[in-house]
Coordinates of C-alpha atoms in Angstrom, one line a residue:
M12 CA -75.7 -2.3 51.9
A13 CA -74.4 -5.4 50.1
L14 CA -72.1 -7.5 52.7
F15 CA -69.4 -7.9 50.5
M16 CA -68.9 -3.6 50.2
D17 CA -66.2 -4.0 52.9
P18 CA -63.4 -5.5 51.3
L19 CA -64.2 -2.8 48.1
D20 CA -61.9 -0.5 49.9
I21 CA -58.6 -2.4 50.4
F22 CA -59.6 -3.7 46.7
L23 CA -59.7 -0.1 46.0
M24 CA -56.0 1.5 47.9
I25 CA -54.1 -2.3 46.2
L26 CA -55.5 -0.6 42.7
G27 CA -53.9 2.8 43.9
A28 CA -50.9 0.6 45.6
T29 CA -50.7 -1.1 42.3
L30 CA -50.9 1.6 39.8
L31 CA -48.9 4.1 41.7
S32 CA -45.9 1.4 41.7
T33 CA -46.2 0.7 38.0
A34 CA -45.5 4.6 37.0
Y35 CA -42.1 3.2 39.2
T36 CA -42.0 0.5 36.7
V37 CA -42.4 2.0 33.4
W38 CA -39.1 4.7 34.8
L39 CA -36.9 1.8 35.5
T40 CA -38.0 -0.3 32.4
T41 CA -37.6 2.8 30.0
R42 CA -35.3 5.2 30.8
P43 CA -32.6 5.4 29.4
I44 CA -28.6 5.6 29.0
K45 CA -26.1 6.6 26.7
E46 CA -24.2 4.1 24.0
E47 CA -20.2 3.2 25.1
D48 CA -19.2 3.8 21.5
P49 CA -20.1 7.7 19.8
P50 CA -23.6 7.4 17.9
S51 CA -23.8 7.2 14.1
E52 CA -24.8 10.3 12.0
Q53 CA -28.2 8.1 11.0
A54 CA -29.0 8.1 15.2
I55 CA -28.5 10.8 15.6
A56 CA -30.7 12.5 13.4
R57 CA -32.9 9.5 14.2
S58 CA -32.8 11.0 17.8
E59 CA -31.4 7.3 18.8
V60 CA -28.1 8.8 21.0
T61 CA -30.0 6.5 23.7
T62 CA -30.9 3.0 24.3
R63 CA -33.3 1.9 26.7
R64 CA -31.9 -0.3 29.9
S65 CA -31.4 -3.6 29.3
A66 CA -32.8 -6.7 32.0
T67 CA -29.4 -7.3 32.8
E68 CA -28.6 -3.5 33.8
C69 CA -31.0 -4.5 36.7
P70 CA -32.3 -7.5 36.6
A71 CA -33.5 -8.1 40.4
T72 CA -35.2 -4.7 41.2
I73 CA -37.6 -5.8 38.2
K74 CA -37.4 -8.9 38.9
A75 CA -38.7 -8.2 42.7
L76 CA -41.0 -6.8 41.0
S77 CA -42.2 -9.3 39.2
F78 CA -43.8 -11.3 41.9
Y79 CA -45.0 -8.1 43.4
Y80 CA -47.5 -8.2 40.3
M81 CA -48.0 -11.9 40.4
G82 CA -48.9 -12.0 44.0
V83 CA -51.6 -8.7 43.1
G84 CA -52.3 -10.5 40.2
A85 CA -53.7 -13.7 41.7
F86 CA -55.2 -12.0 44.9
A87 CA -56.9 -10.1 42.4
L88 CA -58.3 -12.9 39.7
A89 CA -59.0 -15.3 42.8
T90 CA -61.4 -12.7 43.9
G91 CA -62.7 -11.1 40.6
I92 CA -63.4 -14.2 40.2
W93 CA -65.6 -15.1 43.2
G94 CA -67.5 -11.7 42.5
L95 CA -67.9 -13.0 39.1
A96 CA -69.6 -15.8 40.0
T97 CA -71.1 -15.3 43.3
W98 CA -72.6 -12.0 42.8
P99 CA -72.3 -10.3 45.8
L100 CA -73.2 -7.1 44.8
P101 CA -76.7 -5.0 43.9
S102 CA -77.6 -4.7 39.5
S103 CA -74.8 -3.5 38.2
Y104 CA -72.3 -3.1 40.5
N105 CA -71.2 -5.9 40.5
I106 CA -70.5 -6.0 37.2
V107 CA -68.9 -2.4 36.9
L108 CA -66.6 -3.7 39.6
M109 CA -65.8 -7.0 40.0
D110 CA -65.4 -7.6 36.3
P111 CA -62.9 -5.0 35.7
W112 CA -60.8 -6.1 39.5
A113 CA -61.2 -9.5 37.5
L114 CA -59.2 -7.9 34.8
F115 CA -56.7 -6.0 37.2
G116 CA -55.8 -9.5 37.8
V117 CA -55.1 -11.0 34.4
A118 CA -53.4 -7.1 33.4
A119 CA -50.9 -7.6 36.4
L120 CA -49.6 -10.9 36.0
I121 CA -49.4 -10.1 32.4
V122 CA -47.3 -8.0 33.2
G123 CA -45.4 -9.7 36.3
L124 CA -45.0 -13.1 34.3
A125 CA -43.2 -10.1 32.0
L126 CA -41.0 -9.2 34.0
Y127 CA -39.5 -12.0 34.9
F128 CA -39.3 -13.8 32.3
A129 CA -38.7 -11.1 29.9
G130 CA -37.6 -8.3 31.8
S131 CA -39.4 -5.5 29.6
L132 CA -42.5 -5.3 28.8
N133 CA -41.8 -4.8 24.8
A134 CA -43.9 -7.5 23.6
A135 CA -46.6 -7.4 27.1
S136 CA -47.3 -3.9 25.6
I137 CA -49.5 -4.9 22.7
P138 CA -52.2 -7.5 24.2
L139 CA -51.7 -4.8 28.0
A140 CA -53.1 -2.0 24.9
F141 CA -56.2 -4.2 23.6
L142 CA -56.8 -5.0 27.4
G143 CA -57.2 -1.2 28.6
I144 CA -59.8 -0.3 26.1
I145 CA -62.2 -2.5 28.7
P146 CA -62.3 -0.3 31.5
I147 CA -62.0 3.2 29.2
V148 CA -66.0 1.9 28.0
Y149 CA -66.7 0.2 31.7
G150 CA -65.9 4.0 32.5
V151 CA -68.1 5.6 29.8
D152 CA -70.7 3.0 31.1
I153 CA -70.7 4.5 34.9
I154 CA -70.7 8.2 33.3
K155 CA -73.8 6.8 31.4
Y156 CA -75.5 5.4 34.0
H157 CA -74.2 7.4 36.8
L158 CA -73.3 4.9 39.4
T159 CA -71.5 4.6 42.6
T160 CA -71.7 7.5 44.3
E161 CA -68.9 9.7 42.8
P162 CA -69.7 8.6 38.7
S163 CA -66.7 11.6 38.1
L164 CA -64.6 10.1 40.0
A165 CA -65.0 6.7 39.5
A166 CA -64.8 7.5 36.3
A167 CA -62.1 9.2 35.7
L168 CA -60.2 6.3 37.6
Y169 CA -61.4 3.8 34.8
I170 CA -60.2 6.0 31.9
L171 CA -56.8 6.6 33.0
T172 CA -56.3 3.4 33.8
G173 CA -57.5 1.9 30.9
L174 CA -55.6 4.5 28.7
A175 CA -52.1 3.9 30.4
P176 CA -51.7 0.3 29.2
L177 CA -53.6 2.0 25.9
L178 CA -50.7 3.9 25.2
S179 CA -47.9 1.4 26.2
P180 CA -47.1 0.2 22.8
L181 CA -45.8 4.0 21.8
V182 CA -43.1 3.9 25.5
Y183 CA -42.0 -0.2 24.5
M184 CA -42.2 0.0 20.5
T185 CA -40.0 2.7 19.7
N186 CA -37.0 1.1 20.0
G187 CA -35.7 4.2 22.7
R188 CA -37.1 6.8 20.0
S189 CA -37.4 11.2 21.6
M190 CA -41.4 9.9 21.1
G191 CA -41.1 7.3 23.3
R192 CA -39.2 8.3 26.5
Y193 CA -41.9 11.5 26.1
M194 CA -45.0 8.5 25.9
G195 CA -43.5 7.1 28.6
Y196 CA -43.4 10.1 30.6
V197 CA -47.0 10.7 29.7
V198 CA -48.3 7.0 30.6
M199 CA -46.4 7.9 34.0
V200 CA -47.8 11.2 35.0
I201 CA -51.4 9.6 34.2
L202 CA -50.6 6.3 36.6
I203 CA -49.8 8.8 39.0
L204 CA -53.4 10.9 38.6
A205 CA -55.0 7.3 38.7
G206 CA -53.5 6.7 41.6
L207 CA -54.0 9.1 43.4
I208 CA -57.4 8.8 42.3
A209 CA -57.9 5.5 43.4
Y210 CA -56.4 6.0 46.9
I211 CA -58.8 9.2 47.5
I212 CA -62.2 6.6 46.8
G213 CA -60.6 4.0 49.1
V214 CA -59.8 5.8 51.8
G215 CA -63.2 7.9 51.5
A216 CA -64.9 4.2 51.1
T217 CA -63.2 3.2 54.3
F218 CA -64.7 5.4 56.4
E219 CA -67.7 5.7 55.1
H220 CA -67.9 1.8 55.0
T221 CA -66.7 1.0 58.4
A222 CA -69.4 3.5 59.6
G223 CA -72.6 1.5 58.2
W224 CA -70.7 -2.0 59.5
V225 CA -70.3 -0.2 62.8
K226 CA -73.5 -2.0 64.8
W227 CA -72.9 -5.2 62.3
T228 CA -73.0 -8.7 64.4
P229 CA -72.0 -12.1 62.1
W230 CA -75.1 -14.4 62.4
Y231 CA -73.4 -16.6 65.0
G232 CA -71.7 -13.5 67.7

């Protein structure tokens, strides 16, 4: 067992916490409000009776969330770069586990900075969509080469985690239309499923890795 395997447990649980938090973030940044003025006939025809909440309506909550994403992003990016530079995991596992972890750090930083400076994910949803393709590719890779002890579950985690940002432009670039709100619900469900899978794998790995290292002592001990 590689010496670096133990932190992977907490990485997975941090990922799960962030995915579940992101489901809340999507709800917060896309929930509709009624317009003060009666909608025009043209607006009704376009199903634009509601508009998206702006950053000024809940600035404290959005800014607090931005700090969370920036903190998690900095941690994931730093540890991901460390893993890429030192190659602590055996064979292809370092590729499929450490590369996406560093990418997750980049994505979390993008979300955090977008929430802090813009109060929304409208513009950020475009680059996030392109980044979302990458974990989907890794998920297919895991299935093809049967990597990890539970390749199907791990692949589902990767694919769902990539699918959520891939669909995000349909949520944030539709100007409050019904399709955007419905896609927001779809993305929230995807994020919740991915978050639960991350927790399931992470919790299971915690007990497995703890048992594997229970008799290990460092060279100085």
